[in-house]
Coordinates of C-alpha atoms in Angstrom, one line a residue:
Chain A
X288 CA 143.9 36.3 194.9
X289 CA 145.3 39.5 193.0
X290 CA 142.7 38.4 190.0
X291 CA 139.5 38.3 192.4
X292 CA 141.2 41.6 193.5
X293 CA 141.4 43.3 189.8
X294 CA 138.0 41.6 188.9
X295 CA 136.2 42.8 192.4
X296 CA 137.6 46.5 191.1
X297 CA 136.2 46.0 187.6
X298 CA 132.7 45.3 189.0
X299 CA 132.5 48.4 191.7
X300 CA 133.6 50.6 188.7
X301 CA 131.0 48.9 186.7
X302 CA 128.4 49.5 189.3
X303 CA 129.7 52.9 189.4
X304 CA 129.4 53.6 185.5
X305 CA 126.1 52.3 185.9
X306 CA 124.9 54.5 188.3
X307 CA 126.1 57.9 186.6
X308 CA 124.3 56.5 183.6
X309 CA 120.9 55.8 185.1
X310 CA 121.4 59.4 187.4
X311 CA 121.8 61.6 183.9
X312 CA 119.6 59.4 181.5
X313 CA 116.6 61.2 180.7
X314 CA 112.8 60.2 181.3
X315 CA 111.5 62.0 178.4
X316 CA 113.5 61.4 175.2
X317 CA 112.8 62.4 171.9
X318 CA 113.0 58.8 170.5
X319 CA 114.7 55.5 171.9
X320 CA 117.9 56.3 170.4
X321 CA 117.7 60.0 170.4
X322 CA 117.7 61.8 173.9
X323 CA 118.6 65.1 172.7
X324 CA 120.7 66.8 170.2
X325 CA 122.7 69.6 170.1
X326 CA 122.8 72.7 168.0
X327 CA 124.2 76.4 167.3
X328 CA 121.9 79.4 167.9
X329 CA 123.2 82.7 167.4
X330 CA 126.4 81.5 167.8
X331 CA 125.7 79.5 171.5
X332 CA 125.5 75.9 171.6
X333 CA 121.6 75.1 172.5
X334 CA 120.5 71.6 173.1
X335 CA 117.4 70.8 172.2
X336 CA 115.6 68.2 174.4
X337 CA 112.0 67.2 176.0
X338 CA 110.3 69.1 179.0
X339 CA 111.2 66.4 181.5
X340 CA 108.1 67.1 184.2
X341 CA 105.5 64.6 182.5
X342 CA 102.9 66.8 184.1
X343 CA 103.6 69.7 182.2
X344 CA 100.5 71.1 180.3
X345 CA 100.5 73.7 177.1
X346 CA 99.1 77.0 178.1
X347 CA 99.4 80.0 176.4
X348 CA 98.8 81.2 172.8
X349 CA 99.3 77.8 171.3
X350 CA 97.2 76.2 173.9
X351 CA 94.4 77.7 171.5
X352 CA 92.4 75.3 169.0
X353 CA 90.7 78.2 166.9
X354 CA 90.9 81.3 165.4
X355 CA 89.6 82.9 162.8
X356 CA 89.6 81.2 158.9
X357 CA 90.2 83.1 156.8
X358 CA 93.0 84.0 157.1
X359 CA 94.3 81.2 159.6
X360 CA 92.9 77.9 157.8
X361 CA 94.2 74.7 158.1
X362 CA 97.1 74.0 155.9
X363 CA 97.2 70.5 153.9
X364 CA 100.1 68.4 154.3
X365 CA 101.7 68.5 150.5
X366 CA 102.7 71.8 150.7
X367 CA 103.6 71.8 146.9
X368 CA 104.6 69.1 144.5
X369 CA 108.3 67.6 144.8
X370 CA 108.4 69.3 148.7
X371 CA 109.2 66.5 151.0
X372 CA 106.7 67.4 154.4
X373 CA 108.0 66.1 157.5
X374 CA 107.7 65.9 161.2
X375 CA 110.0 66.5 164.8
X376 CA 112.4 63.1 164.2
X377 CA 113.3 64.1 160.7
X378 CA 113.6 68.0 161.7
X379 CA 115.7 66.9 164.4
X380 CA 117.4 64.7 161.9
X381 CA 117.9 67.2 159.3
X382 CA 119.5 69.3 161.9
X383 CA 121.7 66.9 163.0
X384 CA 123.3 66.7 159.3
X385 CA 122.7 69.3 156.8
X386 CA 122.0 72.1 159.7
X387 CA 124.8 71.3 161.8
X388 CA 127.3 70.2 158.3
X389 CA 126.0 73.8 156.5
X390 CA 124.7 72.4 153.5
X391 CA 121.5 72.7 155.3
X392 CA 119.4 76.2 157.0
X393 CA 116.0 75.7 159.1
X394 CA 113.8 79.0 158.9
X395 CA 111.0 80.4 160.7
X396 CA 109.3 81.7 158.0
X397 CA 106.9 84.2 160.6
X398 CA 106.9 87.8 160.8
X399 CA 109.7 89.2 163.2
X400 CA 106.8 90.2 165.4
X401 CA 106.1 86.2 166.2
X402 CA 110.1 84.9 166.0
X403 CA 110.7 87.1 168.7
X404 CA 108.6 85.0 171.6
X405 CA 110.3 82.4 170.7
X406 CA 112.1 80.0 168.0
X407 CA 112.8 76.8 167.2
X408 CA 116.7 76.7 168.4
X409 CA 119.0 76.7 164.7
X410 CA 116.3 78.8 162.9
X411 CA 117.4 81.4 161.4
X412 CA 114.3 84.2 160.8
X413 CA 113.4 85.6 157.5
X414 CA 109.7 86.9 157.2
X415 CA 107.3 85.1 154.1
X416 CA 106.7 88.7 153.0
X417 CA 110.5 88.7 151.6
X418 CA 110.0 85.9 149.6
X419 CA 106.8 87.9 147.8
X420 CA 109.3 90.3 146.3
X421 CA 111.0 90.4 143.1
X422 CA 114.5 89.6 142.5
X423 CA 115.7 93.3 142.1
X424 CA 114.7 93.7 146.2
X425 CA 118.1 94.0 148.3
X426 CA 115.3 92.4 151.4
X427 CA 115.2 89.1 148.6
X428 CA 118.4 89.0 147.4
X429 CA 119.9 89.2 151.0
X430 CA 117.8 86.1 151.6
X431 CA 118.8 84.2 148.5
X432 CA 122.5 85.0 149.3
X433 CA 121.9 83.1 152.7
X434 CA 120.1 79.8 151.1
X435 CA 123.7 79.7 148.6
X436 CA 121.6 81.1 145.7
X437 CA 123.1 84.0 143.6
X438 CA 121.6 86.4 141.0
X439 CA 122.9 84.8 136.9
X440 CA 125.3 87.1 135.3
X441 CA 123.5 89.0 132.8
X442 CA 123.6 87.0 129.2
X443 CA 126.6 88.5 126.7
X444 CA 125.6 90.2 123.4
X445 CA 126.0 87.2 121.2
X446 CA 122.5 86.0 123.0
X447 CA 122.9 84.3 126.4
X448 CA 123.5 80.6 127.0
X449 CA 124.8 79.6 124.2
X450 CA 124.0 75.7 124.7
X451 CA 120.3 76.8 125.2
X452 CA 120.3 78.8 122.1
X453 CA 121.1 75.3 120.5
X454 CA 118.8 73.6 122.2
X455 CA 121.4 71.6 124.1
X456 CA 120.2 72.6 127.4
X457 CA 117.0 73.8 128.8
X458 CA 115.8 77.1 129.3
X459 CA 115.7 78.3 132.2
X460 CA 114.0 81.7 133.4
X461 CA 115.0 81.7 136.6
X462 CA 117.1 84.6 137.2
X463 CA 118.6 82.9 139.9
X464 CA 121.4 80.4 140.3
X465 CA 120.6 77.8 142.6
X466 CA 123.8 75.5 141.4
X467 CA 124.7 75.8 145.1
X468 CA 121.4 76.5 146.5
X469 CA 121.0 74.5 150.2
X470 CA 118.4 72.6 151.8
X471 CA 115.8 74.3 153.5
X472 CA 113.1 73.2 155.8
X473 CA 110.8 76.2 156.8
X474 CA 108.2 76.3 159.3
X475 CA 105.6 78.7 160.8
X476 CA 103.2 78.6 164.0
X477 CA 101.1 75.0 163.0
X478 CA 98.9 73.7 160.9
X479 CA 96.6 76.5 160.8
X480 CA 99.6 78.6 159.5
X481 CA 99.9 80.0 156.2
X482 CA 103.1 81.4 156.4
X483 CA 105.8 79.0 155.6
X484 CA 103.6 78.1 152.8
X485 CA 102.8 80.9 151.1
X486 CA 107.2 81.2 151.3
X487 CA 107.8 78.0 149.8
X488 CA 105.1 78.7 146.6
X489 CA 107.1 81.8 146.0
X490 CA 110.4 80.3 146.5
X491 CA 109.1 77.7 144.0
X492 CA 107.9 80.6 141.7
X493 CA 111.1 82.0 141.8
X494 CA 112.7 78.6 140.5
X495 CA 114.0 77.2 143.7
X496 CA 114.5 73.6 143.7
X497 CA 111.5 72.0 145.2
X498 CA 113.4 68.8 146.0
X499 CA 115.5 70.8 148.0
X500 CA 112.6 72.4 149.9
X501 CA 111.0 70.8 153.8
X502 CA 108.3 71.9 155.2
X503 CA 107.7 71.0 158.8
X504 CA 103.9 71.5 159.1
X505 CA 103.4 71.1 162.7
X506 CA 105.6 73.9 163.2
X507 CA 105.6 75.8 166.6
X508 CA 102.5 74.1 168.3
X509 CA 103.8 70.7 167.3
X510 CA 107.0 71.4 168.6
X511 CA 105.3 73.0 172.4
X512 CA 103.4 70.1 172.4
X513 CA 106.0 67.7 172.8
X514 CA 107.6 69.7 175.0
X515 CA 110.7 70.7 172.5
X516 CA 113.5 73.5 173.7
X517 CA 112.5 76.7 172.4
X518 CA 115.0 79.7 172.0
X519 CA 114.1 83.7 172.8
X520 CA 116.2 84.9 169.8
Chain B
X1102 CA 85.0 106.2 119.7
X1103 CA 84.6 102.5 119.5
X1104 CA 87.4 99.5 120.2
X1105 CA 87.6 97.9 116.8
X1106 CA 89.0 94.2 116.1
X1107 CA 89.7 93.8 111.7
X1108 CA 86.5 96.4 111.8
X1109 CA 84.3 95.0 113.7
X1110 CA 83.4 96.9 116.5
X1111 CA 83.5 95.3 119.9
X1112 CA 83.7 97.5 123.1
X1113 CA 82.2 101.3 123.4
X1114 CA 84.0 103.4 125.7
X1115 CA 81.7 102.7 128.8
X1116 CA 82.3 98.9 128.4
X1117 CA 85.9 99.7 128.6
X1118 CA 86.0 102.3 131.3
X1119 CA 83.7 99.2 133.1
X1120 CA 86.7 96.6 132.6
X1121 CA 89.7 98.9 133.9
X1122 CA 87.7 99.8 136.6
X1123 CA 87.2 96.2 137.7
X1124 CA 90.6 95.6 137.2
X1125 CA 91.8 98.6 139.1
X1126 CA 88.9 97.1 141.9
X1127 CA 90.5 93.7 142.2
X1128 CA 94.2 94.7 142.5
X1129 CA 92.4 97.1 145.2
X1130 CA 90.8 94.1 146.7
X1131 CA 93.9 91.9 146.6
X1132 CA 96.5 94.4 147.8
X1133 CA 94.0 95.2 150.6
X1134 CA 93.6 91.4 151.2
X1135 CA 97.2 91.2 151.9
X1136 CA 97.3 93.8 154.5
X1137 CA 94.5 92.5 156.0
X1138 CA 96.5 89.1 156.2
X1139 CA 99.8 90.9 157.8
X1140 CA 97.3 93.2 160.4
X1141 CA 95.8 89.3 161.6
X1142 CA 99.0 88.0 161.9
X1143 CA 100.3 91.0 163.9
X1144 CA 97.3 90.9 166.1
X1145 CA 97.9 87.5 167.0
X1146 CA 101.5 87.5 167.6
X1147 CA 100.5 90.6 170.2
X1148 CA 98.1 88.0 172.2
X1149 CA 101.0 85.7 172.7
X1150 CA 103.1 85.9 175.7
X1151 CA 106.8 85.3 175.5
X1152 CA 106.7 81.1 175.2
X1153 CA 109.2 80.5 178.1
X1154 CA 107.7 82.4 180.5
X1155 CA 104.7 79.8 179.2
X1156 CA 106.8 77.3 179.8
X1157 CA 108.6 77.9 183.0
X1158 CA 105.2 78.4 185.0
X1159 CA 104.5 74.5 184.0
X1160 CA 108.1 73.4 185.6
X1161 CA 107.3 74.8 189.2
X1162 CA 104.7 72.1 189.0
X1163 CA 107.7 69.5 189.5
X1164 CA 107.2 66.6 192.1
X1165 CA 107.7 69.0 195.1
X1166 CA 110.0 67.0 197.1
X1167 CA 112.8 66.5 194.8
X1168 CA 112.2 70.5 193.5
X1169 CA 112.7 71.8 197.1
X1170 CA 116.3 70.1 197.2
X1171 CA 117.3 70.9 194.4
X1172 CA 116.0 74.6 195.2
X1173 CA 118.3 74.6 198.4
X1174 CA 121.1 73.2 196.5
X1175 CA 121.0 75.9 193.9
X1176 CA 120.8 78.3 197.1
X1177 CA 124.1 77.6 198.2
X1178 CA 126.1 79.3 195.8
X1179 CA 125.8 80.7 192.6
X1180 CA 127.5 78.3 190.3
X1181 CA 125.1 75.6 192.4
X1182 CA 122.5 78.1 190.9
X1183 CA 123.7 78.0 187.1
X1184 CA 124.2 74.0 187.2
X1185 CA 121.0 73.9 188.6
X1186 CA 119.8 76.7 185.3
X1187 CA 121.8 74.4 183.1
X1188 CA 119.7 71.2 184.3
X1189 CA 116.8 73.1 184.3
X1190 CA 116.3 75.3 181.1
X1191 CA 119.6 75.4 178.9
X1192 CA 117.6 77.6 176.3
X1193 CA 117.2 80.3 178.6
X1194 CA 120.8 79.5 179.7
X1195 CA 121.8 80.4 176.6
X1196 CA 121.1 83.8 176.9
X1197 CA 122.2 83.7 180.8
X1198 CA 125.2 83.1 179.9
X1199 CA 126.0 86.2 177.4
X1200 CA 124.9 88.5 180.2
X1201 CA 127.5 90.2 182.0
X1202 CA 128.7 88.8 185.4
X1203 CA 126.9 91.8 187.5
X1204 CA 123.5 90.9 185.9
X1205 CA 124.5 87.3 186.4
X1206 CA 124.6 87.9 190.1
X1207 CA 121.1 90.6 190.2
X1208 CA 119.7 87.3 188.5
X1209 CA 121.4 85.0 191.5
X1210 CA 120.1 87.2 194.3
X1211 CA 116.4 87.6 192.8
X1212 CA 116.6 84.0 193.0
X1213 CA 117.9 84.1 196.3
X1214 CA 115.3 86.0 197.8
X1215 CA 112.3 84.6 195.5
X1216 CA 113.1 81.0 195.3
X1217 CA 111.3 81.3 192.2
X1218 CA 113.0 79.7 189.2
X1219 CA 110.7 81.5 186.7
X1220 CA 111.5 85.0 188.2
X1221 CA 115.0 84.4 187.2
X1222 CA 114.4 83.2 184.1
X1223 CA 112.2 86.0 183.5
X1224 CA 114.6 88.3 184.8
X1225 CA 117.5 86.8 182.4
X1226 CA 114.8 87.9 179.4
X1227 CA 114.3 91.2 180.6
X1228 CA 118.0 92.0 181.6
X1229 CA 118.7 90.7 178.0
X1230 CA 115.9 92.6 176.1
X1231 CA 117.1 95.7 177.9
X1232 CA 120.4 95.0 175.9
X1233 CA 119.1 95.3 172.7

């Protein structure tokens, strides 16, 4: 009798378990496994999930198909060689470990003018144009400092590296140390955006590893379409 | 006075005048170019509305039923209200939340009065760009 009793207890609180699970499960996920996730934004805790009302439409600014090319063309998806491109499940991913570990930054590569309506939630914003400088600009080296990289002590009088001067090891111009450099994924407004882009060829001119570079093409129309948390910085 | 290469001469002086000029024209051209590229982008981001307010005008379009309840349950009170903010748009929450607890309540009573959702949310944008 006390066993039915126990077992008849186990069930209602089964039931019950149930029941809270189907009343806070989402409609719209992200993914079968993946309802949303959670990360930091200017220091608050953000999660980033779908617009749940499946008859929401895009309006707005990124409603729009066209505008004028040049200068906003359509971008191809290999950004540059050795730069992995990638979509919403491996941004999200990527956010879940190397954003939310810090070995990992997402940046909205736009002008401060664009960031401002809105971001990507864990995007941190620093403008293409400071990647166009050279590496005696305090706007540049501020930047590098925040991707891990550093400026290379000067070489000493007997001639540098002494390892490359041997031929041991090889030559690198770079002025920058990027021993510690993190992974970066950068994105801009879409596929018509040249901004993130332009950013990574000059973060690949100024020697940063491209294996270490992501570039989420679909950027901020992509991520409106699905109906993706956004962020007013 | 002629450019000369072992002797031979090779350029006169308007030939040369020609090339620096050209030069000078393309870093011109490509300098310009650039601005022109920043003055596009700048005029596009100033067509663009603020994207939640984008957004927020799609969510009133919820199934109307269900929307109205939850409306009067937010209603009640205002921690009613920020579970319902938290359900409802935990980006703009974000920001609700570092607002101080007299704008917290403006943003309760414009809710109040409006039973808008997107007035509030708006209003939590404004209060917050007033801040800065």
């Amino acid at each position: 009798m006390r066993t039915k009793h126990i077992k008849f207890k186990l069930f209602i609180l089964l039931c019950l378990k149930l029941l809270a699970f189907n009343t806070y499960a989402l409609d719209v996920n992200i993914s079968k496994e993946m309802a949303s996730i959670e990360v930091i934004h200017n220091g608050a805790p953000v999660t980033i999930q779908r617009i749940q009302n499946q008859s929401n439409i895009l309006t707005g600014g990124f409603a729009r198909t066209s505008r004028k090319c040049p200068p906003f063309c359509i971008q191809p998806m290999q950004v540059a060689t050795g730069v992995t491109s990638v979509a919403e499940i491996e941004v999200l991913k990527f956010m879940q470990s190397k954003l939310n570990n810090g070995t990992g930054l997402v940046i909205d590569a736009r002008t401060p003018d664009w960031h401002k309506k809105g971001t990507i939630p864990g995007s941190i914003n620093i403008p293409f144009t400071v990647f166009d400088h050279s590496e005696y600009h305090p706007q540049l080296r501020d930047a590098m400092s925040k991707l891990g990289v550093k400026l290379k002590p000067k070489g000493n009088s007997l001639g540098g590296d002494l390892l490359v001067n041997l031929g041991l090891k090889e030559d690198n111009k770079s002025p920058w140390d990027f021993s510690a450099a993190k992974d970066i994924l950068l994105w801009c407004n879409g596929m018509w955006c040249g901004q993130s882009p332009r950013a990574i060829r000059n973060l690949l001119k100024q020697g940063y590893p491209a294996n270490k570079i992501y570039y989420y093409r679909g950027g901020m129309q992509s991520w409106q379409i699905l109906g993706l948390t956004i962020v007013i910085p | 006075m002629k450019a000369c290469y072992f002797g031979y001469r090779i350029l006169g002086n308007k030939q040369i005048l020609t090339i620096l000029l050209t030069f000078a024209l393309s870093v011109f051209i490509e300098i310009t170019h650039a601005d022109d590229y920043l003055d596009a982008l700048h005029d596009e981001a100033g067509k663009l509305e603020y994207l939640d307010e984008s957004r927020s005008s799609n969510t009133i379009s919820t199934g109307k039923t269900q929307l109205t309840q939850e409306i009067q349950q937010a209603l009640k009170n205002i921690n009613e209200f920020e579970k319902y903010f938290k359900k409802k748009d935990s980006a703009t929450l974000a920001i609700y939340i570092r607002l101080s607890t007299q704008e917290r309540l403006r943003i309760y009573h414009r809710f109040k009065s409006s039973k808008d959702f997107s007035l509030a949310k708006k209003m939590t944008i404004d209060l917050y760009n007033q801040r800065q």
